[in-house]
XYZ file of C-alpha atoms in Angstrom:
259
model
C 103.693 -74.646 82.823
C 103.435 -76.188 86.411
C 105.678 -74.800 88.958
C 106.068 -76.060 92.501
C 107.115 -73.252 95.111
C 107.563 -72.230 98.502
C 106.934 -69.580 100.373
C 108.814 -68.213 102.669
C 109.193 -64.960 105.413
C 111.814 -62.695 106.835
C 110.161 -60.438 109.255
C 106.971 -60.550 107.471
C 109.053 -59.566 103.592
C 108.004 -62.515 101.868
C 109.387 -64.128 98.917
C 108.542 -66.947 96.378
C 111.476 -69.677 96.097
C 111.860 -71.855 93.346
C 114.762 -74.620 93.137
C 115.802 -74.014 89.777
C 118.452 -76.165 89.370
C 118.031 -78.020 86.362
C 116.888 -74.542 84.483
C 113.068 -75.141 84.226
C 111.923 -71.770 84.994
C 111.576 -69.191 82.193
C 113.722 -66.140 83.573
C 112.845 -63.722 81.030
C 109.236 -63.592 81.305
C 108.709 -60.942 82.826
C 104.752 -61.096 83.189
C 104.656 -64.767 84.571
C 106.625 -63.381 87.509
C 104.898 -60.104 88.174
C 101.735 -62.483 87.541
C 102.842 -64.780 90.804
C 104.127 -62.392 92.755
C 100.484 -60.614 92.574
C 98.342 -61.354 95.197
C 95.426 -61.087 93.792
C 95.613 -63.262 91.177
C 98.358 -65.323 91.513
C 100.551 -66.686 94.945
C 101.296 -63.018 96.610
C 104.632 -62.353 97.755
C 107.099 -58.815 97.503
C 109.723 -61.011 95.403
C 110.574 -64.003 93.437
C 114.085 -66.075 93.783
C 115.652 -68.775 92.050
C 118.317 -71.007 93.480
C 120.539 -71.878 91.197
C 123.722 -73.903 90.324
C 126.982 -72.221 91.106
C 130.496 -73.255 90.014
C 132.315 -73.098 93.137
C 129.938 -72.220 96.044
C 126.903 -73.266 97.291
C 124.385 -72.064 94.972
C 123.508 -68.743 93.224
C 120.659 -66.521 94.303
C 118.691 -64.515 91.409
C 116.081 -61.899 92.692
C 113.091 -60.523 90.732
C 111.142 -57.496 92.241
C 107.378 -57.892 92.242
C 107.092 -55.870 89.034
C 109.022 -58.906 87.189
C 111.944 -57.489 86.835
C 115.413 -58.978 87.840
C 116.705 -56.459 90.782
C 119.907 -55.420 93.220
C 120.083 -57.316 96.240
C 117.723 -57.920 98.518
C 118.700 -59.001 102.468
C 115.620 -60.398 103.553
C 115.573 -62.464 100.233
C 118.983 -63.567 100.699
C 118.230 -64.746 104.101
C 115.209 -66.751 103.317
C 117.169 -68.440 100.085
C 119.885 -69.553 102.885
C 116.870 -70.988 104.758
C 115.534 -72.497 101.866
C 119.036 -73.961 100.921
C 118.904 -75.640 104.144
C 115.466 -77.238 103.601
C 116.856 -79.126 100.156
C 119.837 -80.241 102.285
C 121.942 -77.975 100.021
C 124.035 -76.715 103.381
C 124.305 -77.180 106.557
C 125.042 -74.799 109.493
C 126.848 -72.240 107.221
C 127.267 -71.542 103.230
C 128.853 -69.262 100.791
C 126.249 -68.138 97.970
C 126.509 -65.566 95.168
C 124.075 -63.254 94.654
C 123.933 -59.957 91.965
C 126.224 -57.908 93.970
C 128.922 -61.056 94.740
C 129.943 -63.485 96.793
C 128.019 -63.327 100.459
C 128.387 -65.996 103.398
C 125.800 -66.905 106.408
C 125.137 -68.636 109.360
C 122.141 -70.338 110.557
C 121.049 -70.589 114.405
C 117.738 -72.590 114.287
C 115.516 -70.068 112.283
C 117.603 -66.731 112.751
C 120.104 -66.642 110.034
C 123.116 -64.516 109.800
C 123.792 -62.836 106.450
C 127.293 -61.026 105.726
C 126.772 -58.014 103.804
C 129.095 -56.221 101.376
C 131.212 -53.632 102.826
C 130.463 -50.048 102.424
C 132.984 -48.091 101.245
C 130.954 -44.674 101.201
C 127.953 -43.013 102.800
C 126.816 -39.412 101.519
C 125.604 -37.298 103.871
C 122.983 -34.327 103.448
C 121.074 -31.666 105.120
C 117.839 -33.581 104.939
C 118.532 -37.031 104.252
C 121.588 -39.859 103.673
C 122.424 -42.186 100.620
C 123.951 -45.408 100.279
C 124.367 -48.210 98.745
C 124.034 -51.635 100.796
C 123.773 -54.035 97.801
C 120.745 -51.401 96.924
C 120.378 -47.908 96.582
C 119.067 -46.374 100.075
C 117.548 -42.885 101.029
C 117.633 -42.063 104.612
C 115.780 -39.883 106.553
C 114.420 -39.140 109.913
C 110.970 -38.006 110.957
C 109.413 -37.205 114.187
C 105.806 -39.076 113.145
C 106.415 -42.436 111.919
C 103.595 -44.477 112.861
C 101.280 -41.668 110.831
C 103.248 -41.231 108.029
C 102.408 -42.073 104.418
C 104.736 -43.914 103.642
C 103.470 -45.011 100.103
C 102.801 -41.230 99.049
C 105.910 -39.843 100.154
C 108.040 -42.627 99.750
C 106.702 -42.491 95.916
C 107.995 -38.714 95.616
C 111.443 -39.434 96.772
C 111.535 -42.621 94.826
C 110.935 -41.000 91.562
C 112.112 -37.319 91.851
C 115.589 -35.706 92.041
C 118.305 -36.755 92.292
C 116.979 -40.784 91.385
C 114.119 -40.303 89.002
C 113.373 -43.351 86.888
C 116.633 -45.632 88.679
C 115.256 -44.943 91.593
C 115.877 -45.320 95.373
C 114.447 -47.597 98.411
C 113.373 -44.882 100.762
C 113.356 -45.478 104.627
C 112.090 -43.078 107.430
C 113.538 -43.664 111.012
C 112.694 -42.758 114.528
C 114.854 -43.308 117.162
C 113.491 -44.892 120.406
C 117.095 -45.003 122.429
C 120.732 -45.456 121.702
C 120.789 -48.726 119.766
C 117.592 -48.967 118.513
C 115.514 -47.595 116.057
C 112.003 -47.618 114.477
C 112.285 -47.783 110.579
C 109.736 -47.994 107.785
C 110.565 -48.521 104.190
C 109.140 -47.864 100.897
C 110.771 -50.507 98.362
C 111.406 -49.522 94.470
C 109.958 -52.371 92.214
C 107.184 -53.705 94.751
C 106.038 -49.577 94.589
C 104.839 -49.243 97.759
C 105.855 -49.992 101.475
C 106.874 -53.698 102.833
C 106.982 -54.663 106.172
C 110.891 -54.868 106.240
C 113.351 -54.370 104.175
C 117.026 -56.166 105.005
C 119.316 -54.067 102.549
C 117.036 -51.074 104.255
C 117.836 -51.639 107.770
C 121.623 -52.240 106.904
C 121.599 -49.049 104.925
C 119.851 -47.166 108.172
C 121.951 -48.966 111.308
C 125.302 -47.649 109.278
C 123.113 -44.077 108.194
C 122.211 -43.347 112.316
C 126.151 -44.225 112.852
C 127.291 -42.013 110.332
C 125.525 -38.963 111.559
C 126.278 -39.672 115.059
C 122.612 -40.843 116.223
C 124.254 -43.513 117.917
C 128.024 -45.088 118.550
C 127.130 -48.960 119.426
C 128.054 -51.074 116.400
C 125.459 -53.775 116.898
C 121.679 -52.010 116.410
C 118.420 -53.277 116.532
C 115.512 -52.336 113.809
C 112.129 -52.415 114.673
C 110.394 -53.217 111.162
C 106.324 -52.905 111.028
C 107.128 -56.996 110.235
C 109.418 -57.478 113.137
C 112.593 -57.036 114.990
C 115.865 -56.960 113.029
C 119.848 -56.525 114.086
C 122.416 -55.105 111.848
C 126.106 -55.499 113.087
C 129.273 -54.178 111.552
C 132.615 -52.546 112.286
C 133.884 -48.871 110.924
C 137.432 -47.654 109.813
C 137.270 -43.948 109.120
C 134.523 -43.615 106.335
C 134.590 -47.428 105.290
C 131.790 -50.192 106.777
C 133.132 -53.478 106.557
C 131.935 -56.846 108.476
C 128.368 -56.271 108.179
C 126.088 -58.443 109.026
C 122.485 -58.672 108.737
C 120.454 -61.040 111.521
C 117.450 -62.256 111.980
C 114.248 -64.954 111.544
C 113.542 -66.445 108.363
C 110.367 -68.905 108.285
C 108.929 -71.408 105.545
C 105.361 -70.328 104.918
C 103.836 -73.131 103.097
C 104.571 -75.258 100.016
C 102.496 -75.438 96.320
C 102.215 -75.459 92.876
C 101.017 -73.049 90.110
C 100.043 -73.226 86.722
C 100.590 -70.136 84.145
């Protein structure tokens, strides 16, 4: 089967996009998608979405990890499928989309696109670390050493041991740098191993460093290894609500693929 793609970036996550409107694409082969998101031997990339039909909104976004297998939501993803979406003339300056975890809406500004996130009703806090869930399950914890930590190793451990064993967790590690911004790196379940950004990750750290008191702006900037991110939101008592995730989202290059 011949597939034509694109390839786009959102502070250097990048994703395969596929317009799969009319239902070409096989969704439940699992190997043909690991297979192109590898990148050795096939186009490279840390995920795979299709745009799809919708009912009453735009379109509908469906995410596949690297590993093949369909996956929570991704914020980098669902930024670069509103980017696409603008490419096929799909939308215009703003949309409404659904995705695996509902109904999201964005904004686009040139390349910088807006994404609203879900609200988040709780955030558990622990001695060493905090957990939420920003459309994904995040582990969040600060360390003095980023830019020498292994990220893949000990991201790994976390990933797979107690409490999230074989479900598993996205684990990020923060440093702060000043009052609204922070330093984060993330190691992403179902790619196995660290990305340069991670969209659900910086959501799920801005509202962590908030939380514990690390900082009391509501608009915070992420410095990913891929780039600069901003994560906005608003709080009432332990709920998140109005977040929204901001920043680039680029078209790579154009192809097609046979497999």
């Amino acid at each position: 089967m011949t597939y034509t793609f694109y390839k786009y970036q959102g502070t250097g996550n990048d994703f395969i996009l596929i317009d799969n409107r009319q239902l070409e694409f096989c969704k439940n082969n699992t190997k043909t998608i690991k297979l192109l998101c590898n990148r050795r031997f096939g186009i490279g990339a840390d995920g795979l979405i299709l745009l799809e039909q919708h009912d009453t909104l735009d379109f509908k976004m469906v995410y596949y990890n690297a590993d093949g297998n369909e996956s929570s939501m991704c914020g980098n993803g669902g930024r670069c499928i509103v980017a696409f979406a603008h490419f096929l003339g799909i939308i215009k300056n703003s949309t409404q989309f659904m995705a695996v975890d509902g109904e999201h809406k964005a904004l686009i500004e040139d390349d910088i696109i807006k994404l609203k996130m879900q609200n988040v009703p709780e955030v558990s806090l622990f001695d060493t670390h905090v957990f939420l869930n920003t459309g994904s399950p995040h582990h969040v914890q600060m360390e003095t050493n980023l830019a020498h930590l292994d990220v893949k190793k000990i991201g790994s451990q976390i990933r797979y041991g107690e409490p999230y064993n074989a479900l598993g967790a996205n684990v990020n590690f923060v440093t702060k740098n000043k009052e609204s911004n922070f330093s984060v790196r993330t190691y992403e379940r179902g790619v196995e191993d660290e990305t340069l950004s991670c969209g659900t990750g910086v959501t799920a750290v801005a509202i962590a460093m908030h939380a514990i008191g690390e900082t009391e702006k509501n608009l915070i900037t992420l410095e990913t290894e891929g780039g600069k991110l901003q994560v906005s939101f608003e709080n009432n008592n332990s709920e998140y609500k109005n977040i929204w995730l901001i920043g680039s989202a680029n078209y790579v290059f154009k192809g097609e693929i046979v497999c």
